[in-house]
Coordinates of C-alpha atoms in Angstrom, one line a residue:
M1 CA -9.9 -36.7 -32.3
T2 CA -6.3 -37.5 -31.7
R3 CA -4.1 -36.7 -28.4
W4 CA -2.2 -33.9 -30.3
E5 CA -5.7 -32.2 -31.2
N6 CA -6.6 -32.7 -27.7
Y7 CA -3.3 -31.0 -26.6
L8 CA -3.8 -28.1 -28.9
R9 CA -7.3 -27.6 -27.7
S10 CA -6.1 -27.6 -23.8
A11 CA -3.3 -25.1 -24.7
A12 CA -6.0 -22.8 -26.5
A13 CA -8.1 -23.1 -23.5
V14 CA -5.3 -21.8 -21.3
L15 CA -4.7 -19.0 -23.6
E16 CA -8.2 -18.0 -23.8
E17 CA -8.4 -17.7 -20.0
Y18 CA -5.1 -16.3 -19.3
D19 CA -4.9 -12.5 -19.2
G20 CA -1.4 -11.8 -18.1
S21 CA -2.2 -10.4 -14.6
V22 CA -0.4 -13.2 -12.8
P23 CA 2.8 -14.9 -13.5
L24 CA 2.1 -17.7 -16.3
H25 CA 3.5 -20.6 -14.1
H26 CA 1.2 -19.7 -11.2
F27 CA -1.7 -19.6 -13.6
L28 CA -0.9 -22.9 -15.1
K29 CA -0.6 -24.6 -11.7
Q30 CA -4.3 -23.5 -10.9
F31 CA -5.5 -24.7 -14.4
F32 CA -4.1 -28.0 -14.2
K33 CA -5.5 -28.4 -10.6
S34 CA -8.9 -28.0 -11.6
R35 CA -8.5 -30.6 -14.5
P36 CA -7.2 -33.5 -12.5
Q37 CA -8.0 -35.8 -15.3
M38 CA -5.0 -34.6 -17.1
G39 CA -1.9 -36.6 -16.5
S40 CA 1.6 -35.5 -16.1
R41 CA 2.6 -36.0 -19.9
D42 CA -0.3 -34.1 -20.6
R43 CA 0.4 -31.3 -18.4
K44 CA 3.9 -31.1 -19.3
T45 CA 2.9 -31.0 -23.3
V46 CA 0.1 -28.4 -22.7
Q47 CA 2.6 -26.1 -20.7
Q48 CA 5.4 -26.5 -23.3
L49 CA 3.0 -25.4 -26.1
V50 CA 1.8 -22.5 -24.2
Y51 CA 5.2 -21.2 -23.2
R52 CA 6.1 -21.4 -27.0
Y53 CA 3.2 -19.5 -27.8
F54 CA 4.3 -16.7 -25.9
R55 CA 8.1 -16.8 -27.1
L56 CA 6.6 -15.2 -30.3
G57 CA 5.5 -12.0 -28.6
R58 CA 2.8 -10.6 -30.9
W59 CA 4.4 -11.6 -34.2
Q60 CA 1.9 -13.5 -36.2
A61 CA -0.8 -12.9 -33.4
D62 CA -3.7 -12.8 -36.0
M63 CA -2.8 -16.4 -36.9
P64 CA -5.3 -18.9 -35.8
V65 CA -4.3 -20.1 -32.3
E66 CA -3.6 -23.8 -33.1
D67 CA -1.8 -22.8 -36.2
R68 CA 0.3 -20.4 -34.2
L69 CA 1.0 -23.2 -31.6
L70 CA 2.4 -25.5 -34.2
L71 CA 4.4 -22.6 -35.7
A72 CA 5.8 -22.0 -32.4
T73 CA 6.9 -25.6 -31.9
F74 CA 8.6 -25.7 -35.3
L75 CA 10.7 -22.6 -34.3
C76 CA 11.4 -23.2 -30.8
E77 CA 12.4 -26.9 -31.2
T78 CA 15.3 -28.6 -32.8
A79 CA 14.8 -32.2 -32.0
P80 CA 12.1 -34.5 -33.9
D81 CA 8.6 -33.7 -32.7
A82 CA 5.9 -36.2 -32.9
M83 CA 3.1 -33.8 -32.8
L84 CA 4.5 -31.9 -36.1
E85 CA 5.2 -35.2 -37.8
A86 CA 1.4 -36.0 -37.4
L87 CA -0.1 -32.7 -38.1
R88 CA 2.4 -30.4 -40.0
P89 CA 5.0 -32.9 -41.7
E90 CA 6.3 -30.1 -44.0
F91 CA 7.9 -28.6 -40.8
S92 CA 8.9 -31.9 -39.3
R93 CA 11.4 -32.5 -42.1
H94 CA 13.3 -29.5 -41.1
M95 CA 13.5 -29.6 -37.3
A96 CA 17.3 -29.3 -37.3
A97 CA 17.5 -26.2 -39.6
S98 CA 18.3 -22.9 -38.6
A99 CA 16.0 -20.1 -37.6
G100 CA 16.4 -18.3 -40.8
E101 CA 15.7 -21.6 -42.6
K102 CA 12.7 -22.4 -40.8
L103 CA 11.4 -18.9 -41.3
A104 CA 11.8 -19.3 -45.0
V105 CA 10.1 -22.8 -45.1
A106 CA 7.1 -21.1 -43.1
G107 CA 7.1 -18.3 -45.6
L108 CA 7.4 -15.8 -43.0
S109 CA 9.7 -12.7 -42.2
W110 CA 10.9 -12.3 -38.7
D111 CA 9.8 -8.9 -37.2
P112 CA 11.7 -7.8 -33.8
A113 CA 9.3 -4.9 -33.2
A114 CA 6.3 -7.4 -32.9
V115 CA 8.4 -9.9 -30.7
F116 CA 9.6 -7.5 -28.2
P117 CA 7.5 -4.8 -26.8
G118 CA 9.3 -1.3 -26.6
I119 CA 12.0 -2.3 -28.7
D120 CA 12.6 1.4 -29.6
H121 CA 13.9 1.6 -25.8
L122 CA 16.6 -1.0 -26.2
S123 CA 20.0 -0.1 -24.7
P124 CA 21.9 0.8 -28.0
S125 CA 24.5 -2.1 -27.9
I126 CA 21.9 -4.7 -28.2
Q127 CA 21.5 -6.4 -31.5
K128 CA 17.7 -6.5 -32.1
E129 CA 17.4 -9.2 -34.5
E130 CA 19.6 -11.5 -32.7
F131 CA 18.4 -10.5 -29.3
T132 CA 14.5 -11.2 -30.4
R133 CA 15.5 -14.4 -31.9
S134 CA 17.1 -15.6 -28.6
F135 CA 13.4 -15.6 -27.0
L136 CA 12.9 -18.9 -29.1
Q137 CA 15.0 -20.8 -26.4
Q138 CA 14.8 -21.0 -22.9
P139 CA 17.7 -19.5 -21.0
R140 CA 19.7 -22.6 -19.4
L141 CA 19.8 -23.2 -15.6
F142 CA 23.1 -21.9 -14.1
I143 CA 24.5 -22.6 -10.6
R144 CA 27.6 -20.9 -9.1
A145 CA 30.2 -23.0 -7.1
R146 CA 31.0 -21.7 -3.8
P147 CA 34.6 -21.3 -3.1
G148 CA 36.6 -24.4 -3.1
R149 CA 33.4 -26.7 -4.1
K150 CA 33.6 -26.9 -8.2
T151 CA 35.5 -29.9 -8.4
A152 CA 33.2 -31.8 -5.8
L153 CA 30.1 -30.3 -7.7
L154 CA 31.3 -31.4 -10.8
K155 CA 32.0 -35.2 -9.7
Q156 CA 28.6 -35.2 -8.2
L157 CA 26.9 -34.2 -11.5
E158 CA 29.0 -37.0 -13.3
K159 CA 28.0 -39.5 -11.0
A160 CA 24.3 -38.7 -11.8
G161 CA 25.1 -38.8 -15.3
V162 CA 23.8 -35.0 -15.8
T163 CA 25.1 -33.2 -18.8
Y164 CA 26.8 -30.1 -17.9
A165 CA 29.1 -27.1 -19.2
T166 CA 31.3 -24.8 -17.4
A167 CA 31.5 -21.0 -18.0
G168 CA 34.1 -18.8 -16.6
A169 CA 35.5 -19.8 -13.0
D170 CA 32.5 -20.9 -11.1
A171 CA 29.6 -21.0 -13.3
I172 CA 27.9 -24.5 -14.5
A173 CA 25.3 -24.7 -16.9
L174 CA 22.5 -27.5 -16.4
P175 CA 19.6 -28.7 -18.3
N176 CA 16.3 -26.8 -17.6
G177 CA 14.3 -28.9 -15.1
T178 CA 17.4 -30.5 -13.5
K179 CA 16.6 -31.5 -9.8
T180 CA 19.6 -29.7 -8.2
E181 CA 18.4 -30.5 -4.6
A182 CA 18.4 -34.3 -5.3
I183 CA 21.5 -34.4 -7.1
L184 CA 23.3 -31.9 -5.2
P185 CA 22.3 -32.4 -1.7
E186 CA 24.9 -30.2 -0.1
K187 CA 23.1 -26.7 -0.7
S188 CA 26.0 -24.8 0.8
W189 CA 28.3 -25.8 -2.2
Y190 CA 26.5 -23.9 -4.6
E191 CA 23.7 -21.1 -5.5
I192 CA 21.6 -21.0 -8.2
Q193 CA 22.4 -17.9 -10.0
D194 CA 22.2 -16.8 -13.5
L195 CA 25.5 -16.5 -15.6
S196 CA 25.2 -12.7 -16.1
S197 CA 24.0 -12.3 -12.5
Q198 CA 27.3 -14.1 -11.4
E199 CA 29.4 -11.7 -13.7
T200 CA 28.0 -8.6 -12.1
G201 CA 30.0 -10.0 -9.1
L202 CA 33.3 -9.5 -10.9
R203 CA 32.8 -5.8 -10.1
F204 CA 32.6 -6.4 -6.3
H205 CA 35.8 -5.5 -4.7
P206 CA 35.5 -5.6 -1.1
R207 CA 38.5 -5.3 1.6
K208 CA 38.5 -6.5 5.0
K209 CA 36.3 -4.8 7.4
E210 CA 34.7 -2.4 5.0
Y211 CA 31.1 -1.3 5.5
W212 CA 29.0 -2.8 2.6
W213 CA 25.3 -2.3 1.7
D214 CA 23.2 -4.4 -0.3
C215 CA 20.3 -2.1 -0.4
C216 CA 17.7 -3.9 -2.6
A217 CA 18.9 -7.5 -1.4
A218 CA 15.6 -9.3 -2.2
S219 CA 16.7 -12.9 -1.5
G220 CA 20.4 -12.2 -1.1
G221 CA 22.0 -13.7 -4.0
K222 CA 24.4 -10.6 -4.9
S223 CA 25.2 -10.5 -0.9
I224 CA 26.2 -14.2 -0.8
L225 CA 28.3 -13.6 -3.8
L226 CA 29.9 -10.4 -2.2
H227 CA 30.5 -12.4 1.0
D228 CA 32.1 -15.4 -1.0
R229 CA 34.7 -12.7 -2.6
Q230 CA 35.4 -11.3 1.1
P231 CA 34.1 -13.0 4.1
D232 CA 35.5 -10.5 6.5
I233 CA 33.3 -7.4 5.7
R234 CA 30.5 -5.7 7.7
L235 CA 27.4 -6.3 5.9
L236 CA 24.0 -4.7 6.0
V237 CA 21.2 -6.2 3.8
T238 CA 17.7 -4.1 3.5
D239 CA 14.7 -4.6 1.5
V240 CA 11.0 -3.1 1.6
R241 CA 9.6 -6.3 2.1
S242 CA 9.9 -8.2 5.3
S243 CA 8.7 -11.5 3.8
I244 CA 11.5 -11.2 1.3
L245 CA 14.1 -10.6 4.1
E246 CA 12.8 -14.0 5.6
N247 CA 13.6 -15.8 2.6
L248 CA 16.8 -14.2 2.7
R249 CA 17.7 -15.4 6.4
K250 CA 16.9 -18.6 5.5
R251 CA 19.0 -18.7 2.3
F252 CA 21.9 -17.2 4.2
A253 CA 21.6 -19.8 7.0
E254 CA 21.9 -22.6 4.1
A255 CA 25.0 -20.7 2.6
G256 CA 26.6 -20.3 6.3
V257 CA 26.5 -16.4 6.2
R258 CA 25.9 -15.3 9.6
E259 CA 27.6 -12.1 10.3
Y260 CA 25.3 -9.3 8.9
D261 CA 22.7 -7.0 9.8
S262 CA 19.4 -6.9 8.2
R263 CA 16.6 -4.4 8.1
V264 CA 13.3 -3.6 6.3
V265 CA 13.8 -0.2 4.9
D266 CA 11.9 1.9 2.3
L267 CA 14.5 3.5 0.0
T268 CA 12.0 6.0 -1.5
A269 CA 11.5 7.7 1.8
P270 CA 13.4 10.8 2.7
N271 CA 16.7 10.2 4.5
P272 CA 16.5 6.4 4.6
G273 CA 19.8 6.9 6.5
T274 CA 17.8 7.4 9.6
Q275 CA 16.7 3.8 9.5
L276 CA 20.2 2.3 9.4
P277 CA 22.6 1.5 11.9
H278 CA 25.4 3.0 9.8
T279 CA 25.3 6.0 7.5
S280 CA 28.6 5.8 5.6
F281 CA 29.4 2.8 3.2
N282 CA 32.6 1.7 1.5
G283 CA 30.4 -0.1 -1.0
I284 CA 26.7 -0.1 -1.9
I285 CA 25.2 -2.6 -4.3
L286 CA 22.0 -1.3 -5.8
D287 CA 20.2 -4.2 -7.6
A288 CA 17.7 -1.9 -8.5
P289 CA 13.9 -2.8 -9.0
C290 CA 13.4 -3.0 -12.7
T291 CA 10.8 -4.2 -15.8
G292 CA 13.0 -7.4 -15.7
S293 CA 13.2 -7.4 -19.4
G294 CA 16.5 -9.2 -19.3
T295 CA 14.9 -12.3 -18.2
W296 CA 11.8 -12.4 -20.2
G297 CA 13.3 -15.6 -21.8
R298 CA 12.2 -17.3 -18.5
T299 CA 9.0 -15.5 -18.4
P300 CA 7.9 -15.1 -22.0
E301 CA 4.1 -14.0 -21.3
N302 CA 6.0 -10.6 -20.6
L303 CA 6.7 -10.4 -24.4
Y304 CA 2.7 -10.5 -25.1
Y305 CA 1.5 -8.5 -22.1
F306 CA 3.9 -6.0 -21.3
N307 CA 3.0 -2.3 -21.4
P308 CA 6.0 -0.2 -22.3
A309 CA 4.5 2.8 -20.3
K310 CA 5.8 1.0 -17.4
I311 CA 9.3 1.8 -18.3
A312 CA 9.2 5.4 -17.3
E313 CA 7.8 4.4 -14.2
Y314 CA 10.5 2.2 -13.2
A315 CA 13.1 4.6 -14.2
A316 CA 11.7 7.2 -12.0
L317 CA 11.7 4.7 -9.2
Q318 CA 15.3 3.8 -9.8
K319 CA 16.5 7.5 -9.9
K320 CA 14.7 8.1 -6.7
I321 CA 16.3 5.2 -5.0
A322 CA 19.6 6.0 -6.4
G323 CA 19.5 9.5 -5.3
N324 CA 18.8 8.5 -1.7
V325 CA 21.4 5.7 -1.3
S326 CA 24.2 7.5 -3.1
K327 CA 24.3 10.1 -0.4
L328 CA 25.5 7.4 2.1
L329 CA 28.5 6.5 0.1
A330 CA 31.7 7.2 1.6
P331 CA 34.6 9.1 -0.2
G332 CA 36.5 6.9 -2.3
G333 CA 33.5 4.4 -2.0
T334 CA 31.8 2.4 -5.0
L335 CA 28.2 2.1 -5.7
I336 CA 27.4 -1.0 -8.3
Y337 CA 24.2 -0.3 -10.0
I338 CA 22.6 -3.2 -11.4
T339 CA 19.5 -4.1 -13.6
C340 CA 18.2 -7.2 -15.2
S341 CA 16.7 -4.7 -17.7
V342 CA 17.6 -4.1 -21.4
F343 CA 16.0 -0.7 -21.6
R344 CA 18.2 2.3 -21.8
E345 CA 15.8 4.5 -19.6
E346 CA 16.8 1.9 -16.7
N347 CA 20.3 1.4 -17.7
E348 CA 22.2 4.1 -19.4
D349 CA 20.0 6.8 -18.4
A350 CA 20.3 5.8 -14.9
A351 CA 24.2 5.9 -15.3
A352 CA 24.0 9.3 -16.4
F353 CA 21.8 10.2 -13.4
L354 CA 24.4 8.9 -11.1
E355 CA 27.0 10.9 -12.6
K356 CA 25.3 14.4 -13.3
D357 CA 22.7 14.4 -10.4
C358 CA 24.4 12.3 -7.9
G359 CA 28.2 13.6 -8.4
L360 CA 29.7 10.1 -8.8
R361 CA 32.2 9.2 -11.5
I362 CA 31.5 6.4 -13.8
E363 CA 34.2 4.0 -14.0
E364 CA 32.3 1.2 -16.1
S365 CA 28.9 1.1 -17.7
T366 CA 27.9 -1.9 -19.9
V367 CA 25.3 -4.4 -20.8
V368 CA 26.1 -8.1 -19.7
E369 CA 24.9 -9.7 -22.9
G370 CA 23.2 -13.3 -22.1
Y371 CA 21.2 -13.5 -25.4
R372 CA 24.3 -15.0 -27.0
R373 CA 24.9 -17.3 -24.2
F374 CA 21.5 -18.9 -23.3
A375 CA 21.6 -16.7 -20.2
D376 CA 19.6 -13.5 -18.9
S377 CA 20.7 -10.1 -20.1
M378 CA 21.8 -7.5 -17.5
F379 CA 23.2 -4.0 -16.8
V380 CA 25.9 -2.9 -14.4
T381 CA 27.5 0.5 -13.8
V382 CA 30.3 1.0 -11.4
A383 CA 30.4 4.4 -9.8
R384 CA 32.9 6.0 -7.3
R385 CA 32.7 9.0 -5.0
D386 CA 35.8 10.8 -5.4

């Protein structure tokens, strides 16, 4: 048996055992731990095969597993591949072709509905064919240069021989797998943050001494972005998970953010204002819990296992949170509603709820498209209390 056949068998073993109940990267870590005989090259190759498999969603799901692994490699890769050269030379000759040309070589037709679960729920501005084909490629690793640090960061990258591309004012795209901690040891100079996530911050316009609340703060990326735009604000960060806030405090310390208040708050409880030190905010960032469907290029197992019934559950949760926190927005204040979802129930429908049920005026509502830029796709609405 050749090593390529061994790789395919190992990948097939992963797929037979994995059921989607935990993130794929966690499962793979345990899978490889139980097989210490596998070397680092073996683990990397098998991991790549499995991720490619899931990038096809359930399209061609009835195909024999090993054939589908080879097809996925053909569609997802552009460089010459030794496995395909050995096992599928008819594919290997066309690695540099476009996705459409490769489909023609394979004699197959792309089916967006089979690739992406819940495709009929997509926000209307998203182009289904282009969006679903984007899953064949992993989004890039993006960092955001902190104020005044971009030039120094680029010099360090050049010194280390790392290929990079700049995007906008502060975003830098790096190859996936770049060891940023080793190459860029000054952690306070940058934040790891997707391009589209960075661009949601263009809607933050804080003024000095204003009260701002990041109500679903998670690890604090949006708060650090807010702070970088205006350090002299009164900042409150909350989350329902105490462990997440511990991570936030560590990240804030590394970023040099020291003036803030943090609280564990359940925003689905009645009158969350009773749990807060301040009950009228000039700005509220609601980075809402969501399906994460705009980020599935990084976690493609969701293309295979996601249940579209979850969309309604998240939409109901988002409206409950939005209804509660919007009551604490001061007159003239701004609420920025953000999701990393591409489903209209979590996006445009939520914006309509903010306007109709919460009495806010929508100033902007848009999908921040990442699928044309090797980035995540997100949604942002800017709503004001008149």
